[in-house]
Amino acid sequence: MATVLRWGIISTGSIAGVFVKDLLVDPKTRDVHDVVHKVAAVASRSVEKAQEFINKNAGGDPAVKAYGTYEEVYADQDVDAIYIATPHTLHHDNALDAIRAKKHVLCEKPVTSNASELRALLAAAKENGVFFMEAMWTRFQPLPQAVMKLLEGGELGAPVVLHADLSGNFDIHNIPKTHRILDPVLGGGAILDLGPYPLVWAIMALYENPLNKFTPPSNISASILKTPLTGVDANTSFTLTFPKIAAQAILSCSINLAASSPGVTIRCEKGAIHVAAPIYRPTSFKVEYFGANSKVVREEEKSFEYVGHGMHFEADEVARCIRDGKSESASWGHNKSLLEMAVFDEVRKQGGYTLPAGVEKVVWPN
Ligand SMILES: NC(=O)C1=CN([C@@H]2O[C@H](COP(=O)(O)OP(=O)(O)OC[C@H]3O[C@@H](n4cnc5c(N)ncnc54)[C@H](OP(=O)(O)O)[C@@H]3O)[C@@H](O)[C@H]2O)C=CC1
Ligand SMILES: O=C1OC[C@@H](O)[C@H](O)[C@H]1O
């Protein structure tokens, strides 16, 4: 018998719609038979919006409850886990409310505004005995897992330099300054919104490399160009050095440029892997194998297809962890989110990007 996980959805924004549609994809289409997902309730700041969202993304299913406050979904006894998809700077408060109501939580990336907020949430999750995970969906998709397996297999030798970029052209001169990508109150800018993706590739390929033994980067160097429109970071680059495996990650993100492809290149001693954009849900990659003098002697292309957008893989992980009584995922556990937030704190510190007073609910260092 498959385990049924009953979800409560917080917010009716664009990614919440994609997530709900993925929850409703039949798990058998991805050869999953042990867990299934049920959308039990949707909460918005307006009950009409919640109902419209259900009509649009869940076929108007009358079994899905529409709420006009987030508190109602936290209190609903028919909800097991909450998916939080509000703007970044609201994640801490929304997740804390859910945790205090003893709900398991899957919280969109970036999990919080800073590492101190995350530490506070993890303490609350422990105290309340609930599962907590950042929605780092890329980590659970088939292609990144195949790339990790290839790197671990050793045929390409050790990874030496990883390049990863995620850019998106948000048309920043023509959108309102209150748009979440531009508004510092909502944690706007490239690093918090797009930065998680180049970073997750560095974590998967370098930090999680078995020879690295989860040794954190010894050095983080960052540079930020802010937009005069609102002062959020428009173009950010950062490098991480992993001394244990003598490897470096060169990472970048921009909100005023289209994505380039390949978005990730992993250069190893005996070959290279090129991952086609978009790096948050890639569907193809190319492997080059080097011969003498590092000349490419063989190339292979791999592609991946599945029904849905790819957010259901992380949802399956949440369902299995909760079924098994776990407090965190082994694949994207608390330490990896903590590393991510520590890197972003450092990048913002070096680049001089501070959020307005009061936006961060717990302020570093704590
Ligand atoms: N995993 C992924 O691929 C993606 C993840 N994300 C992440 O998801 C989060 C939401 O992004 P996205 O869906 O694009 O955002 P949207 O702006 O589309 O939606 C955010 C929703 O949050 C709710 N909300 C609550 N308070 C506020 C507020 N003060 N200002 C604005 N909205 C508010 C609103 O829903 P309501 O009115 O119903 O309460 C709103 O619709 C971000 O943290 C982002 O990083 C975003 C895109 C892709
Ligand atoms: O998570 C995300 O992935 C895709 C981007 O376009 C989006 O802004 C971001 O939040």
Short mmCIF file of C-alpha atoms and ligand atoms in Angstrom, two decimals:
data_model
loop_
_atom_site.label_atom_id
_atom_site.label_comp_id
_atom_site.label_asym_id
_atom_site.label_seq_id
_atom_site.Cartn_x
_atom_site.Cartn_y
_atom_site.Cartn_z
CA MET A 1 0.00 0.00 0.00
CA ALA A 2 1.43 3.38 -0.99
CA THR A 3 1.84 6.03 1.71
CA VAL A 4 -0.36 9.07 1.08
CA LEU A 5 1.11 12.46 2.05
CA ARG A 6 -1.50 15.19 2.53
CA TRP A 7 -0.12 18.61 1.53
CA GLY A 8 -1.11 22.11 2.58
CA ILE A 9 0.08 24.80 0.17
CA ILE A 10 1.11 28.25 1.38
CA SER A 11 0.60 30.96 -1.25
CA THR A 12 -0.87 31.01 -4.72
CA GLY A 13 2.17 32.36 -6.59
CA SER A 14 3.67 31.00 -9.76
CA ILE A 15 5.89 28.23 -8.36
CA ALA A 16 3.16 26.99 -6.01
CA GLY A 17 1.07 26.29 -9.13
CA VAL A 18 3.87 24.29 -10.75
CA PHE A 19 4.41 22.31 -7.54
CA VAL A 20 0.74 21.44 -7.16
CA LYS A 21 0.49 20.27 -10.76
CA ASP A 22 3.53 18.04 -10.17
CA LEU A 23 2.00 16.62 -6.97
CA LEU A 24 -0.97 15.54 -9.06
CA VAL A 25 1.10 13.68 -11.68
CA ASP A 26 0.60 9.92 -11.25
CA PRO A 27 3.79 8.72 -9.47
CA LYS A 28 3.71 5.53 -11.56
CA THR A 29 4.76 7.65 -14.59
CA ARG A 30 8.15 8.00 -12.84
CA ASP A 31 8.14 4.40 -11.61
CA VAL A 32 7.29 5.41 -8.04
CA HIS A 33 4.94 2.98 -6.32
CA ASP A 34 5.49 3.50 -2.59
CA VAL A 35 4.23 7.09 -2.11
CA VAL A 36 1.44 9.26 -3.48
CA HIS A 37 0.54 12.90 -2.93
CA LYS A 38 -2.75 14.52 -2.08
CA VAL A 39 -3.37 18.27 -2.17
CA ALA A 40 -5.50 18.73 0.94
CA ALA A 41 -5.65 22.53 1.27
CA VAL A 42 -4.43 25.75 -0.28
CA ALA A 43 -3.97 28.97 1.69
CA SER A 44 -3.71 32.48 0.34
CA ARG A 45 -4.13 35.92 1.84
CA SER A 46 -7.47 35.88 0.02
CA VAL A 47 -9.91 32.97 -0.05
CA GLU A 48 -11.01 33.90 -3.59
CA LYS A 49 -7.43 33.64 -4.80
CA ALA A 50 -7.07 30.26 -3.06
CA GLN A 51 -10.19 28.96 -4.85
CA GLU A 52 -9.05 30.36 -8.22
CA PHE A 53 -5.71 28.63 -7.69
CA ILE A 54 -7.46 25.30 -6.99
CA ASN A 55 -9.60 25.74 -10.09
CA LYS A 56 -6.54 26.45 -12.22
CA ASN A 57 -4.07 23.94 -10.82
CA ALA A 58 -6.12 21.17 -9.19
CA GLY A 59 -9.05 20.96 -11.61
CA GLY A 60 -11.37 22.66 -9.09
CA ASP A 61 -11.37 19.50 -6.95
CA PRO A 62 -13.98 20.15 -4.20
CA ALA A 63 -11.94 17.95 -1.82
CA VAL A 64 -9.20 20.60 -1.76
CA LYS A 65 -9.97 23.20 0.92
CA ALA A 66 -9.48 26.90 0.12
CA TYR A 67 -8.39 29.13 3.01
CA GLY A 68 -8.08 32.92 3.20
CA THR A 69 -5.37 32.87 5.88
CA TYR A 70 -2.18 30.85 6.20
CA GLU A 71 -3.01 30.07 9.85
CA GLU A 72 -6.01 27.97 8.82
CA VAL A 73 -3.86 25.55 6.86
CA TYR A 74 -1.38 25.21 9.72
CA ALA A 75 -4.30 24.29 12.01
CA ASP A 76 -5.91 21.81 9.59
CA GLN A 77 -5.77 18.29 11.04
CA ASP A 78 -6.10 16.79 7.54
CA VAL A 79 -2.75 18.28 6.51
CA ASP A 80 0.53 16.43 7.16
CA ALA A 81 3.09 18.64 5.41
CA ILE A 82 3.23 22.28 4.41
CA TYR A 83 4.86 23.56 1.21
CA ILE A 84 5.94 27.20 1.59
CA ALA A 85 6.21 29.25 -1.60
CA THR A 86 6.11 32.85 -0.43
CA PRO A 87 8.94 35.34 -1.24
CA HIS A 88 12.28 34.53 0.44
CA THR A 89 12.14 36.92 3.37
CA LEU A 90 8.80 35.49 4.52
CA HIS A 91 10.06 31.89 4.65
CA HIS A 92 11.34 32.15 8.23
CA ASP A 93 8.08 33.36 9.75
CA ASN A 94 5.86 31.10 7.63
CA ALA A 95 7.96 28.02 8.35
CA LEU A 96 8.13 28.82 12.06
CA ASP A 97 4.34 29.10 12.25
CA ALA A 98 3.96 25.76 10.46
CA ILE A 99 6.54 24.05 12.68
CA ARG A 100 4.93 25.37 15.86
CA ALA A 101 1.65 23.86 14.61
CA LYS A 102 3.58 20.55 14.41
CA LYS A 103 3.49 20.32 10.64
CA HIS A 104 6.31 18.89 8.53
CA VAL A 105 7.75 21.53 6.21
CA LEU A 106 9.15 21.76 2.68
CA CYS A 107 10.28 25.36 2.23
CA GLU A 108 11.20 26.95 -1.10
CA LYS A 109 14.74 28.08 -1.82
CA PRO A 110 16.54 30.08 -0.52
CA VAL A 111 15.33 28.44 2.65
CA THR A 112 15.71 31.67 4.67
CA SER A 113 17.29 35.13 4.31
CA ASN A 114 20.40 34.13 6.27
CA ALA A 115 22.03 31.31 8.24
CA SER A 116 20.88 32.61 11.62
CA GLU A 117 17.22 32.42 10.59
CA LEU A 118 17.81 28.86 9.40
CA ARG A 119 19.46 27.84 12.66
CA ALA A 120 16.41 29.17 14.53
CA LEU A 121 14.07 27.13 12.29
CA LEU A 122 16.11 23.95 12.71
CA ALA A 123 16.01 24.34 16.49
CA ALA A 124 12.23 24.78 16.33
CA ALA A 125 11.83 21.75 14.05
CA LYS A 126 13.83 19.63 16.47
CA GLU A 127 11.86 20.88 19.46
CA ASN A 128 8.55 20.11 17.73
CA GLY A 129 9.66 16.77 16.29
CA VAL A 130 8.91 17.59 12.65
CA PHE A 131 10.66 16.98 9.33
CA PHE A 132 12.15 20.05 7.66
CA MET A 133 13.71 20.41 4.20
CA GLU A 134 14.60 23.18 1.79
CA ALA A 135 12.95 22.61 -1.59
CA MET A 136 16.23 22.06 -3.45
CA TRP A 137 14.46 20.17 -6.19
CA THR A 138 17.42 19.94 -8.57
CA ARG A 139 19.21 17.61 -6.12
CA PHE A 140 16.46 14.99 -6.56
CA GLN A 141 16.13 15.00 -10.33
CA PRO A 142 17.41 12.08 -12.43
CA LEU A 143 19.98 14.04 -14.48
CA PRO A 144 21.96 15.53 -11.57
CA GLN A 145 21.94 12.10 -9.93
CA ALA A 146 23.37 10.57 -13.12
CA VAL A 147 26.09 13.25 -13.21
CA MET A 148 27.01 12.53 -9.58
CA LYS A 149 27.20 8.81 -10.33
CA LEU A 150 29.42 9.46 -13.35
CA LEU A 151 31.80 11.60 -11.27
CA GLU A 152 31.91 8.99 -8.52
CA GLY A 153 32.60 6.22 -11.06
CA GLY A 154 36.07 7.72 -11.57
CA GLU A 155 36.37 7.36 -15.36
CA LEU A 156 36.74 11.12 -15.73
CA GLY A 157 39.30 11.41 -12.93
CA ALA A 158 38.95 13.98 -10.20
CA PRO A 159 36.97 17.18 -10.77
CA VAL A 160 39.27 20.23 -10.86
CA VAL A 161 37.20 23.27 -11.83
CA LEU A 162 33.41 23.65 -11.98
CA HIS A 163 31.80 26.61 -13.76
CA ALA A 164 28.10 27.25 -13.18
CA ASP A 165 25.86 30.18 -14.01
CA LEU A 166 22.18 30.85 -13.70
CA SER A 167 20.93 34.05 -15.22
CA GLY A 168 17.44 35.20 -16.03
CA ASN A 169 16.32 38.28 -17.91
CA PHE A 170 13.66 39.73 -15.61
CA ASP A 171 13.31 42.91 -17.74
CA ILE A 172 14.22 44.85 -14.61
CA HIS A 173 13.79 48.32 -16.15
CA ASN A 174 10.14 47.63 -16.97
CA ILE A 175 8.82 45.72 -13.97
CA PRO A 176 7.54 47.34 -10.78
CA LYS A 177 10.15 47.95 -8.10
CA THR A 178 7.91 45.94 -5.79
CA HIS A 179 8.45 42.78 -7.89
CA ARG A 180 10.09 40.16 -5.68
CA ILE A 181 13.23 40.11 -7.86
CA LEU A 182 13.82 43.86 -7.32
CA ASP A 183 12.40 44.59 -3.88
CA PRO A 184 15.03 44.38 -1.09
CA VAL A 185 12.22 43.89 1.43
CA LEU A 186 11.43 40.59 -0.32
CA GLY A 187 15.13 39.64 -0.53
CA GLY A 188 15.37 40.69 -4.20
CA GLY A 189 18.41 40.27 -6.41
CA ALA A 190 20.37 37.47 -8.02
CA ILE A 191 22.20 35.81 -5.17
CA LEU A 192 19.22 34.73 -3.07
CA ASP A 193 16.94 33.87 -5.99
CA LEU A 194 19.28 32.36 -8.60
CA GLY A 195 22.42 31.70 -6.53
CA PRO A 196 21.08 28.43 -5.03
CA TYR A 197 21.40 26.71 -8.42
CA PRO A 198 25.06 27.31 -9.33
CA LEU A 199 25.78 26.55 -5.68
CA VAL A 200 23.85 23.27 -5.62
CA TRP A 201 25.94 22.07 -8.56
CA ALA A 202 29.12 22.90 -6.63
CA ILE A 203 27.73 21.07 -3.61
CA MET A 204 26.72 18.00 -5.65
CA ALA A 205 29.94 17.73 -7.69
CA LEU A 206 32.56 18.93 -5.19
CA TYR A 207 31.26 19.08 -1.61
CA GLU A 208 29.51 15.70 -1.93
CA ASN A 209 32.41 14.12 -3.80
CA PRO A 210 33.31 11.10 -1.63
CA LEU A 211 36.98 12.18 -1.48
CA ASN A 212 35.95 15.58 -0.08
CA LYS A 213 34.35 13.93 2.95
CA PHE A 214 31.93 16.84 3.37
CA THR A 215 34.78 19.32 3.99
CA PRO A 216 33.40 22.85 3.58
CA PRO A 217 35.09 25.34 1.26
CA SER A 218 38.12 27.01 2.83
CA ASN A 219 37.74 30.22 0.89
CA ILE A 220 34.81 32.19 -0.50
CA SER A 221 35.50 35.21 -2.73
CA ALA A 222 32.65 37.29 -4.02
CA SER A 223 31.90 40.35 -6.09
CA ILE A 224 28.53 42.06 -6.43
CA LEU A 225 27.23 44.66 -8.89
CA LYS A 226 24.06 46.26 -7.55
CA THR A 227 21.37 47.80 -9.69
CA PRO A 228 20.74 51.50 -8.94
CA LEU A 229 17.03 50.77 -9.41
CA THR A 230 16.59 49.38 -5.88
CA GLY A 231 20.09 48.47 -4.66
CA VAL A 232 19.65 44.69 -4.93
CA ASP A 233 22.42 42.63 -6.54
CA ALA A 234 22.00 42.40 -10.32
CA ASN A 235 25.21 40.51 -11.13
CA THR A 236 27.04 38.39 -8.60
CA SER A 237 30.04 36.13 -8.96
CA PHE A 238 31.60 33.97 -6.29
CA THR A 239 34.27 31.32 -6.06
CA LEU A 240 34.62 28.47 -3.58
CA THR A 241 37.84 26.56 -2.90
CA PHE A 242 37.69 22.93 -1.77
CA PRO A 243 41.24 22.25 -0.52
CA LYS A 244 40.68 18.61 0.41
CA ILE A 245 40.15 17.65 -3.26
CA ALA A 246 42.10 20.59 -4.75
CA ALA A 247 39.07 21.83 -6.66
CA GLN A 248 37.39 25.16 -7.25
CA ALA A 249 33.90 26.32 -8.18
CA ILE A 250 33.46 29.51 -10.21
CA LEU A 251 29.82 30.55 -9.86
CA SER A 252 27.68 33.44 -11.07
CA CYS A 253 24.12 34.69 -11.39
CA SER A 254 22.44 37.69 -13.01
CA ILE A 255 18.92 39.08 -13.15
CA ASN A 256 19.43 41.13 -16.33
CA LEU A 257 20.76 38.51 -18.76
CA ALA A 258 19.28 35.45 -20.41
CA ALA A 259 20.65 32.08 -19.31
CA SER A 260 23.55 30.73 -21.34
CA SER A 261 24.09 27.09 -22.21
CA PRO A 262 25.84 24.96 -21.13
CA GLY A 263 25.04 26.35 -17.70
CA VAL A 264 27.35 23.97 -15.85
CA THR A 265 30.74 22.67 -16.96
CA ILE A 266 32.61 20.25 -14.72
CA ARG A 267 36.22 19.99 -15.85
CA CYS A 268 37.93 16.83 -14.62
CA GLU A 269 41.41 15.37 -15.08
CA LYS A 270 40.32 13.00 -17.85
CA GLY A 271 37.26 14.66 -19.32
CA ALA A 272 34.50 17.21 -18.93
CA ILE A 273 30.76 17.30 -18.38
CA HIS A 274 28.63 20.04 -19.97
CA VAL A 275 25.10 20.40 -18.58
CA ALA A 276 22.65 22.18 -20.87
CA ALA A 277 20.51 25.01 -19.46
CA PRO A 278 18.34 25.43 -17.51
CA ILE A 279 20.56 24.23 -14.70
CA TYR A 280 17.63 24.05 -12.25
CA ARG A 281 15.90 21.34 -14.35
CA PRO A 282 18.36 20.19 -16.98
CA THR A 283 17.31 17.47 -19.40
CA SER A 284 20.54 16.80 -21.28
CA PHE A 285 24.29 16.74 -20.76
CA LYS A 286 27.36 15.97 -22.84
CA VAL A 287 30.45 14.11 -21.65
CA GLU A 288 33.84 14.56 -23.29
CA TYR A 289 36.51 11.93 -22.64
CA PHE A 290 40.14 13.06 -23.05
CA GLY A 291 42.95 11.06 -24.57
CA ALA A 292 46.63 12.02 -24.79
CA ASN A 293 47.31 15.79 -24.43
CA SER A 294 43.75 16.26 -23.14
CA LYS A 295 42.35 15.88 -26.67
CA VAL A 296 38.71 14.84 -26.83
CA VAL A 297 38.65 11.25 -28.10
CA ARG A 298 35.02 10.38 -27.38
CA GLU A 299 31.77 12.25 -26.76
CA GLU A 300 28.49 11.04 -25.31
CA GLU A 301 25.15 12.83 -24.94
CA LYS A 302 22.48 11.81 -22.48
CA SER A 303 18.96 13.08 -22.15
CA PHE A 304 16.19 12.56 -19.63
CA GLU A 305 12.42 12.73 -19.93
CA TYR A 306 9.63 12.48 -17.38
CA VAL A 307 6.01 13.52 -17.02
CA GLY A 308 5.69 16.83 -15.15
CA HIS A 309 8.07 19.66 -14.36
CA GLY A 310 10.36 17.74 -11.99
CA MET A 311 9.29 19.05 -8.58
CA HIS A 312 7.63 15.72 -7.73
CA PHE A 313 11.01 14.07 -7.13
CA GLU A 314 11.61 16.24 -4.05
CA ALA A 315 8.00 15.67 -2.93
CA ASP A 316 8.59 11.89 -3.09
CA GLU A 317 11.66 12.35 -0.87
CA VAL A 318 9.60 14.31 1.67
CA ALA A 319 6.89 11.62 1.71
CA ARG A 320 9.43 8.82 2.25
CA CYS A 321 11.30 10.70 4.99
CA ILE A 322 8.08 11.46 6.87
CA ARG A 323 6.84 7.88 6.44
CA ASP A 324 10.17 6.65 7.88
CA GLY A 325 10.10 9.08 10.82
CA LYS A 326 13.15 11.07 9.68
CA SER A 327 13.78 14.67 10.68
CA GLU A 328 15.82 15.48 7.57
CA SER A 329 16.70 14.14 4.14
CA ALA A 330 19.98 12.29 3.66
CA SER A 331 20.32 13.82 0.18
CA TRP A 332 19.52 17.46 0.98
CA GLY A 333 19.89 17.62 4.74
CA HIS A 334 20.11 20.52 7.13
CA ASN A 335 23.90 20.82 6.85
CA LYS A 336 23.72 21.49 3.13
CA SER A 337 21.14 24.26 3.58
CA LEU A 338 23.30 25.68 6.39
CA LEU A 339 26.33 25.65 4.10
CA GLU A 340 24.29 27.37 1.40
CA MET A 341 23.10 30.12 3.72
CA ALA A 342 26.60 30.61 5.19
CA VAL A 343 27.96 31.05 1.66
CA PHE A 344 25.23 33.59 0.81
CA ASP A 345 25.84 35.51 4.07
CA GLU A 346 29.53 35.76 3.14
CA VAL A 347 28.83 36.71 -0.48
CA ARG A 348 26.46 39.49 0.63
CA LYS A 349 28.93 40.66 3.28
CA GLN A 350 31.83 40.88 0.79
CA GLY A 351 29.59 42.51 -1.82
CA GLY A 352 28.02 44.97 0.63
CA TYR A 353 24.43 43.85 0.02
CA THR A 354 22.42 44.32 3.20
CA LEU A 355 18.69 43.89 3.49
CA PRO A 356 16.64 46.71 5.00
CA ALA A 357 16.46 46.84 8.81
CA GLY A 358 13.87 44.45 10.24
CA VAL A 359 13.64 42.23 7.16
CA GLU A 360 15.87 39.53 8.60
CA LYS A 361 14.07 38.10 11.63
CA VAL A 362 17.22 36.67 13.19
CA VAL A 363 20.40 38.58 12.38
CA TRP A 364 23.91 37.17 12.06
CA PRO A 365 26.02 36.47 13.97
CA ASN A 366 23.95 34.69 16.60
N1 LIG B 1 11.86 25.90 -7.14
C1 LIG B 1 11.71 26.72 -8.15
O1 LIG B 1 11.91 26.40 -9.30
C2 LIG B 1 11.28 28.11 -7.90
C3 LIG B 1 11.28 28.60 -6.61
N2 LIG B 1 10.86 29.85 -6.38
C4 LIG B 1 10.88 30.32 -4.99
O2 LIG B 1 9.54 30.37 -4.53
C5 LIG B 1 9.27 31.56 -3.82
C6 LIG B 1 8.10 32.26 -4.47
O3 LIG B 1 8.43 32.60 -5.80
P1 LIG B 1 7.28 32.88 -6.91
O4 LIG B 1 6.29 31.81 -6.90
O5 LIG B 1 7.98 33.17 -8.16
O6 LIG B 1 6.68 34.21 -6.34
P2 LIG B 1 5.27 34.90 -6.65
O7 LIG B 1 5.48 36.35 -6.48
O8 LIG B 1 4.72 34.39 -7.92
O9 LIG B 1 4.34 34.36 -5.47
C7 LIG B 1 4.57 34.61 -4.15
C8 LIG B 1 3.27 34.46 -3.39
O10 LIG B 1 3.53 34.69 -2.01
C9 LIG B 1 2.38 35.25 -1.39
N3 LIG B 1 2.79 36.43 -0.60
C10 LIG B 1 2.63 36.55 0.73
N4 LIG B 1 3.07 37.73 1.17
C11 LIG B 1 3.54 38.37 0.09
C12 LIG B 1 4.14 39.64 -0.10
N5 LIG B 1 4.35 40.49 0.91
N6 LIG B 1 4.50 40.00 -1.35
C13 LIG B 1 4.31 39.16 -2.37
N7 LIG B 1 3.75 37.94 -2.26
C14 LIG B 1 3.37 37.54 -1.04
C15 LIG B 1 1.40 35.60 -2.49
O11 LIG B 1 0.39 34.61 -2.46
P3 LIG B 1 -1.02 34.86 -1.73
O12 LIG B 1 -1.48 36.21 -2.18
O13 LIG B 1 -1.84 33.75 -2.23
O14 LIG B 1 -0.83 34.81 -0.24
C16 LIG B 1 2.19 35.45 -3.77
O15 LIG B 1 1.41 35.01 -4.83
C17 LIG B 1 10.58 32.34 -3.79
O16 LIG B 1 11.23 32.16 -2.55
C18 LIG B 1 11.41 31.73 -4.91
O17 LIG B 1 12.80 31.70 -4.63
C19 LIG B 1 10.39 30.64 -7.38
C20 LIG B 1 10.37 30.22 -8.67
C21 LIG B 1 10.88 28.92 -9.05
O1 LIG B 2 13.94 29.00 -8.50
C1 LIG B 2 13.96 29.65 -9.52
O2 LIG B 2 14.22 29.05 -10.68
C2 LIG B 2 13.92 29.64 -11.90
C3 LIG B 2 14.01 31.14 -11.87
O3 LIG B 2 13.48 31.66 -13.04
C4 LIG B 2 13.29 31.68 -10.67
O4 LIG B 2 13.38 33.09 -10.61
C5 LIG B 2 13.85 31.11 -9.44
O5 LIG B 2 13.17 31.57 -8.30
#
